[in-house]
XYZ file of C-alpha atoms in Angstrom:
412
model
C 101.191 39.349 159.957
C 104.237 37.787 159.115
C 104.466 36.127 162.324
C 100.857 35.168 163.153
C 100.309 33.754 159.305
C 99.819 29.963 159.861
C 102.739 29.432 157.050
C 105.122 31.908 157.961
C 107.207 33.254 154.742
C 110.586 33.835 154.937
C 110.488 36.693 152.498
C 107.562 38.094 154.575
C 110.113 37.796 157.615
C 112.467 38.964 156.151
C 111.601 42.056 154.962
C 109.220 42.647 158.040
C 112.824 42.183 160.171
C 114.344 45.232 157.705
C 111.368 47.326 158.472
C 111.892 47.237 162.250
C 115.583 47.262 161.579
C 115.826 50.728 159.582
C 112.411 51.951 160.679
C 110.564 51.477 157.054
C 107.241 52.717 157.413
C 106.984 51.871 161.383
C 108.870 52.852 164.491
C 112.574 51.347 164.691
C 112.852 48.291 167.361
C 116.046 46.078 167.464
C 114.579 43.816 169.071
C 111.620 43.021 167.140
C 113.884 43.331 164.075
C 116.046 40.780 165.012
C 113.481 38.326 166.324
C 111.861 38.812 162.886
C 115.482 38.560 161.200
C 116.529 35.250 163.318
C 113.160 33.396 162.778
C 113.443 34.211 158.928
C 117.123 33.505 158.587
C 116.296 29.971 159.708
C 113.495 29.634 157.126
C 115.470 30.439 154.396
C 115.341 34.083 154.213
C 118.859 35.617 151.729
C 117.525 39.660 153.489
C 117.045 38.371 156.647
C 119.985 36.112 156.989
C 122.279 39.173 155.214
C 120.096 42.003 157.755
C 121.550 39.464 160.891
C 125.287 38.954 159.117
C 125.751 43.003 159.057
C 124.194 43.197 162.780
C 126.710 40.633 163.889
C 129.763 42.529 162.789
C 128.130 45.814 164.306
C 128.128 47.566 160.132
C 124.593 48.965 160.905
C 123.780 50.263 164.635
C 125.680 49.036 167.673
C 124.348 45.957 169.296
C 121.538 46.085 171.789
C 122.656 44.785 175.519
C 119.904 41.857 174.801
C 122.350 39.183 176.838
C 121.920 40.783 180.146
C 118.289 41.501 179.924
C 116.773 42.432 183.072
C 112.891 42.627 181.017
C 109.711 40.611 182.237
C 109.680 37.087 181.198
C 108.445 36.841 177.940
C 111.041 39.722 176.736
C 113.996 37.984 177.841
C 112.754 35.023 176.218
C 112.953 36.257 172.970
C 116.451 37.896 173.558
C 117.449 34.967 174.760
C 115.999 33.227 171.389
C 118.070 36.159 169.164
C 121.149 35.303 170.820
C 121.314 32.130 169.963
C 120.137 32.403 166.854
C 123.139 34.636 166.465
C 125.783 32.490 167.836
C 124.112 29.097 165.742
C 123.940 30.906 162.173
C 127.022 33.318 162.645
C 129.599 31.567 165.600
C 132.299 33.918 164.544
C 132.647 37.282 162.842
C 134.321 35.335 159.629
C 131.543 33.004 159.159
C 129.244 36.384 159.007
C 131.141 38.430 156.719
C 131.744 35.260 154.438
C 127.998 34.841 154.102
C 127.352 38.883 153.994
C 130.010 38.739 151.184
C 128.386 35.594 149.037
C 124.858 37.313 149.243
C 126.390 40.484 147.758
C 127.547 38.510 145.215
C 123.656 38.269 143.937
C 122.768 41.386 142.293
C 119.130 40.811 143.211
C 119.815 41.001 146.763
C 119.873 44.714 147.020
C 120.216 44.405 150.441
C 123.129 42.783 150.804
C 124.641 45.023 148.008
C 123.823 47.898 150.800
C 125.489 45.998 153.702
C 128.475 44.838 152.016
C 129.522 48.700 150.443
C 128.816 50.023 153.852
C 130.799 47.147 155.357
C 133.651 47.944 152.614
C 133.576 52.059 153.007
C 133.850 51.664 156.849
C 136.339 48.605 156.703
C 134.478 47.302 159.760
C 133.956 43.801 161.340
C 137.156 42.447 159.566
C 136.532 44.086 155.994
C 139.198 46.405 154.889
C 138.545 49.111 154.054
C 137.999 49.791 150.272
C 136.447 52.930 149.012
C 136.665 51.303 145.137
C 134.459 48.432 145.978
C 132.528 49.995 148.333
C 130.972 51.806 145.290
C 130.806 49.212 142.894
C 128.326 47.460 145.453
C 126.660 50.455 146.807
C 125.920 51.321 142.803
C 124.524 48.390 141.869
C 122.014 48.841 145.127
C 121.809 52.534 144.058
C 120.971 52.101 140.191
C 117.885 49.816 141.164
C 116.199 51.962 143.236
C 117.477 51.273 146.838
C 117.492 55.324 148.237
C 119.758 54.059 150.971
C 122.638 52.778 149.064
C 122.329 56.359 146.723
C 123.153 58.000 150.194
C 126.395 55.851 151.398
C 127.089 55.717 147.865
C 127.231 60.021 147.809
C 129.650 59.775 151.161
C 132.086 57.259 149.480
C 132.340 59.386 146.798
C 132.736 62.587 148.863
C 135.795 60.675 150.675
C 136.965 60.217 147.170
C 136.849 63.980 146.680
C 134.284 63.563 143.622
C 131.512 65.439 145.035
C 129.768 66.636 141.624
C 129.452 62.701 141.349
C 128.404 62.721 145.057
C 125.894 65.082 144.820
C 124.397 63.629 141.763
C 123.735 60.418 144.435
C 122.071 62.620 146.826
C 119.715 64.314 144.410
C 118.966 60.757 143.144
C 117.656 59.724 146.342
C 116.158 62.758 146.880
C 113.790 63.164 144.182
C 113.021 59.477 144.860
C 111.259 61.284 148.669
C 114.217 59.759 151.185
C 114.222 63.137 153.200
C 117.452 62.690 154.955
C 119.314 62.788 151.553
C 118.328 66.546 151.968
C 121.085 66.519 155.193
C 123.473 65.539 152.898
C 122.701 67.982 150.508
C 123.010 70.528 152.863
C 126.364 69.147 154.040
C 127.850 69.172 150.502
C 126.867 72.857 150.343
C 129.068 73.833 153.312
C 131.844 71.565 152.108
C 134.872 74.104 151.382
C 135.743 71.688 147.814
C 132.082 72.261 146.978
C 131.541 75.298 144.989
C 133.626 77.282 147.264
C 131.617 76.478 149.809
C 127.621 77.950 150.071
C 126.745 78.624 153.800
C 122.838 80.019 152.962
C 122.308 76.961 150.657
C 123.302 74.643 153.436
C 120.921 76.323 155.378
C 118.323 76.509 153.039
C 118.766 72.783 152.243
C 118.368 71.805 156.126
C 115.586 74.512 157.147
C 113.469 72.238 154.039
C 113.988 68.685 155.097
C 113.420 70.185 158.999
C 109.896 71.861 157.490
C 109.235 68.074 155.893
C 110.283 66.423 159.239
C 113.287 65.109 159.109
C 115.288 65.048 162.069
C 119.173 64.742 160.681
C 117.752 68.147 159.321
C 116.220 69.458 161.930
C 119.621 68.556 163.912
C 121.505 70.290 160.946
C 119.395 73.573 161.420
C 120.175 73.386 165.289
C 123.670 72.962 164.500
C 123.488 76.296 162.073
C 122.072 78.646 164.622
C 124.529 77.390 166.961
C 127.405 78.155 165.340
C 125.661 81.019 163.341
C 126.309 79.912 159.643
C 124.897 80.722 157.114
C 123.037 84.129 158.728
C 124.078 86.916 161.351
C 125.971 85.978 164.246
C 123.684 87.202 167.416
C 122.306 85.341 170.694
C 118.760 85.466 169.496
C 119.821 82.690 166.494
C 122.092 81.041 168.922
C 118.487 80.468 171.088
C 117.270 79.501 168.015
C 119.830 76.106 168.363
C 118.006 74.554 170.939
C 114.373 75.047 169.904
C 115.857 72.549 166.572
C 118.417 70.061 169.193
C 115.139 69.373 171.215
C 112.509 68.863 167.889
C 115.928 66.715 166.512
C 116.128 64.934 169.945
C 112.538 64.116 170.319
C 111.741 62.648 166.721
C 114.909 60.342 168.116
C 118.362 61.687 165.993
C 120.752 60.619 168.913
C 123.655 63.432 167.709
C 120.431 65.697 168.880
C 119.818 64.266 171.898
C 123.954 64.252 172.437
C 123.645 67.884 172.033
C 120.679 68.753 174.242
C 122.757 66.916 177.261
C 125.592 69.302 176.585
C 123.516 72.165 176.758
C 122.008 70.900 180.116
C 125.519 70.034 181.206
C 126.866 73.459 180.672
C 123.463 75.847 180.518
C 123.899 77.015 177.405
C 121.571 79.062 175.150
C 118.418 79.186 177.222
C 119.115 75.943 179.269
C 119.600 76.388 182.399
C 122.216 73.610 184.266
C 120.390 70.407 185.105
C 122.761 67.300 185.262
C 120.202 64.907 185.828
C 118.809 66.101 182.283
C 122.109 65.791 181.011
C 122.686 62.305 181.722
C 118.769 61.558 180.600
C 119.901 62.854 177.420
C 123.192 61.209 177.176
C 121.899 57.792 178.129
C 118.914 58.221 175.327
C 121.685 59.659 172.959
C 123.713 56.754 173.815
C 121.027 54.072 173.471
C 120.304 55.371 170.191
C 123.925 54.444 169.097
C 125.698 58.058 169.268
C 129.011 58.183 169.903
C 129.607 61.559 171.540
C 126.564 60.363 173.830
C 128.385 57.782 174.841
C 131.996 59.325 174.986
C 129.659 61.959 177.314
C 128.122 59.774 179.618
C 131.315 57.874 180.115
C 132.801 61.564 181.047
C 129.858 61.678 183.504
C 130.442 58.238 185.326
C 133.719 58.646 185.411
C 134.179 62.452 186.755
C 130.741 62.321 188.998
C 128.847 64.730 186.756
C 125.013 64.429 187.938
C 125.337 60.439 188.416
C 127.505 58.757 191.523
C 131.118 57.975 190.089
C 130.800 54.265 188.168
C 134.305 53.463 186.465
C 132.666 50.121 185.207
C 130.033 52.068 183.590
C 132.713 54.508 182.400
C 134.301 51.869 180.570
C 131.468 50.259 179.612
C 130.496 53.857 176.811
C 133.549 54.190 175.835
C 134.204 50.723 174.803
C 131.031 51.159 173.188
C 131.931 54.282 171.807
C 135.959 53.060 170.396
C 133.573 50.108 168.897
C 130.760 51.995 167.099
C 132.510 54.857 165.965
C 135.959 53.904 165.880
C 137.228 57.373 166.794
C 140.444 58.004 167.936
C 139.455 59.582 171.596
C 137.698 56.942 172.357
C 140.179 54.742 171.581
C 142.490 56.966 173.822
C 140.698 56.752 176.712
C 140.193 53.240 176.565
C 144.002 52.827 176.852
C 144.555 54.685 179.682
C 141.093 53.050 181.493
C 143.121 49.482 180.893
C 146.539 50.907 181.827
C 145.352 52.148 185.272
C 142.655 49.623 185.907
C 139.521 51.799 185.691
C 136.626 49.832 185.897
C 138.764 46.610 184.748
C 141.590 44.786 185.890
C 144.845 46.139 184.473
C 145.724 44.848 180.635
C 148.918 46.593 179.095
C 148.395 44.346 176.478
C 144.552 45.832 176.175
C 145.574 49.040 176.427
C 148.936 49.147 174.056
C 146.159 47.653 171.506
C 143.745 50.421 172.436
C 146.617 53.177 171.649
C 147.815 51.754 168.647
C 144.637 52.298 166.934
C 144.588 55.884 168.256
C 147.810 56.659 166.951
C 147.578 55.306 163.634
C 144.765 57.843 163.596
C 147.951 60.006 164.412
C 146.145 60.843 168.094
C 148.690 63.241 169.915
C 147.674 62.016 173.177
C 148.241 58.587 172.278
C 151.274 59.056 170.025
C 152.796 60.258 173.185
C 151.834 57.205 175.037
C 153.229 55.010 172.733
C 156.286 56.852 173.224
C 155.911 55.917 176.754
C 154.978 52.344 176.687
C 158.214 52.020 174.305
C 160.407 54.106 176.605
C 159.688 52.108 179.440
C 159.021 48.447 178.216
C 155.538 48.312 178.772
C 154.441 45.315 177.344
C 156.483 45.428 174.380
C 160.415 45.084 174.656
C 161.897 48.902 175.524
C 162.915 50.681 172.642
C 164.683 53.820 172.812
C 164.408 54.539 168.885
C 161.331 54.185 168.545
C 160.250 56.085 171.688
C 161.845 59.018 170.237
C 159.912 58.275 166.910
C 156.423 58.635 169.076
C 157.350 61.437 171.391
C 158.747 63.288 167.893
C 155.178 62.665 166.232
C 153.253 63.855 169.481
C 155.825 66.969 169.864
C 154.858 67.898 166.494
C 151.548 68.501 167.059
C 152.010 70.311 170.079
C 151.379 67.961 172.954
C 153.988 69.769 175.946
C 153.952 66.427 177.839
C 155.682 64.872 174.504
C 158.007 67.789 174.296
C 159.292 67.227 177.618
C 159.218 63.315 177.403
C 160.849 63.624 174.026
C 164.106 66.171 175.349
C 164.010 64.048 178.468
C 165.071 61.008 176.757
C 167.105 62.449 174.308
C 169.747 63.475 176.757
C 169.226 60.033 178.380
């Protein structure tokens, strides 16, 4: 309605674009969400404009491959429209979080709030991370009603190690009907901090949001029978696993599908091996913006499991992967694609960048390659001292090719 109405509304637009965005009522679509959030941004509209600000600097989902669209006519059209609607209201990640952080600034605009404590707990897109702020925003958002915010809100507090307050968040949004706050309820219960920990109440907590449809839940419960918590360990709960994965997987929770591939992969529980249902799995997993889906089908390209080997593709996931979920694996394997020239020309500079940011998460594997690049003046100027340092912090945690690099250049 809001784009056939002969006066379009921004505010119609707007909130039409959030609605395809976080799948409000209707079936999630990027695409339409953006083309509703790029045609209200220009008329004026504060959710639409903050919805595309947060999209740009990849907060919410990772961004859809609309540049290289190879879709009928009409389709590419409109990607083509997005993009450049992108690049002409947001030309570089500052300008986006400057105007995602002066709509925040509005209490009214509860969306924003959202974007902007998500932005801040995650310390993506340029935003440092702060877990203080990040509340203060995601409470305002919270306190007037917005479910969403009451769930972020409950995982920045649980990082904060206040999980009665946490929990208090969940059951806020809840009782208010948002059904996945019942995963997080279940999570809390089988935190160790929480109550000493309550296995059959985590259980209990996912087995009634999976009964009410939910499908973080229903992945929760698969997750349960798989690794028998919460109930007695045998093979017939362990078959139990993938009955939940596949319900998980086909109401579209991409961890779900993630996990269905691995069972295909490796025949687990029931499955019996079929790679090419692996990689379907993966590649849905991974188009609904899960990282281990996309670490997986990077695995796949690049070892030639059920797919020809592609290192372009290879690299392709796990960039995607390093970018959406900033893990420290990814990050990892990025460096050593750009070190050897694996689907990409070789970058030291790329790929000292890429380890960096796995070992400040203290990443053995890439602690000792730091120690490497150091030791031999890759890219940076050779430095025995701080080699050592490196191959000491990889040694601790066990990593034998450390250990050997580390005595090795000691009686250098």
């Amino acid at each position: 309605r809001a784009l056939s109405s002969g006066t379009r509304c921004p505010e119609a637009l707007g909130l039409a674009a959030c609605c395809r965005y976080f799948g409000w009522g209707v079936e999630k679509s990027e695409p339409a969400a953006l083309l509703l959030g790029s045609l209200g941004a220009y008329l004026g509209s504060p959710q639409a404009r903050a919805l595309l600000a947060a999209h740009t600097l990849a907060f919410v989902a990772p961004l859809p491959s609309i540049a290289t669209s190879t879709a009928p006519d009409p389709v590419s059209q409109q990607n083509a429209l997005v993009v450049s609607a992108l690049q002409d209201l947001f030309p570089t990640p500052d300008s986006a979080l400057s105007t995602l952080s002066d709509l925040a600034a509005d209490q009214e605009n509860l969306l924003a709030s959202y974007l902007y404590g998500v932005a801040l707990k995650k310390g993506h897109g340029g935003v440092p991370a702060n877990a203080q702020a990040s509340v203060s925003h995601l409470s305002s958002a919270s306190k007037a009603g917005f479910v969403m915010a009451s769930v972020e809100l409950g995982d920045v507090l649980v990082s904060l190690h206040e999980l009665d307050q946490a929990m208090d968040a969940y059951r806020l949004a809840e009782k208010a009907g948002y059904l996945p706050a019942m995963c997080n309820i279940g999570n809390l219960y089988g935190n160790k901090e929480y109550s000493g920990q309550d296995l059959p109440k985590m259980v209990e907590w996912y087995r009634k949001g999976a009964e009410l449809g939910d499908p973080s839940c229903m992945r929760g419960l698969g997750w349960c029978y798989q690794k028998c918590l919460g109930m007695p360990t045998s093979s017939a709960n362990r078959l139990k696993s993938t009955e939940w994965y596949r319900k998980a997987a086909e109401a579209g929770f991409g961890r779900a599908m993630n996990d269905l591939g691995f069972y295909y992969q490796k025949g687990l529980h029931g499955v019996e091996v079929d790679l090419p249902m692996a990689i379907y799995w993966y590649q849905a997993g991974a188009n609904a913006g899960d990282t281990a889906a996309m670490n997986n089908l990077g695995f796949c390209y690049r070892n030639a499991v059920g797919v020809e080997k592609n290192e372009a593709l290879a690299l392709h996931w796990t960039k995607r992967a390093a970018q959406v979920g900033d893990q420290a694996n990814s990050w990892r394997t990025l460096g050593w694609s750009y070190q050897n020239g694996l689907g990409c020309e070789v970058d030291l500079a790329e790929a000292f960048r890429c380890y960096s940011k796995a070992a400040e998460m203290d990443f053995a594997q890439a602690l000792n390659d730091m120690g490497w690049f150091y030791e031999k003046g890759l890219h940076v100027k050779a430095d025995r001292n701080k080699a050592i340092e490196y191959y000491e912090r990889a040694s601790a945690k066990g990593h034998s090719v450390a250990i050997k690099n580390l005595t090795r250049v000691r009686k250098a």
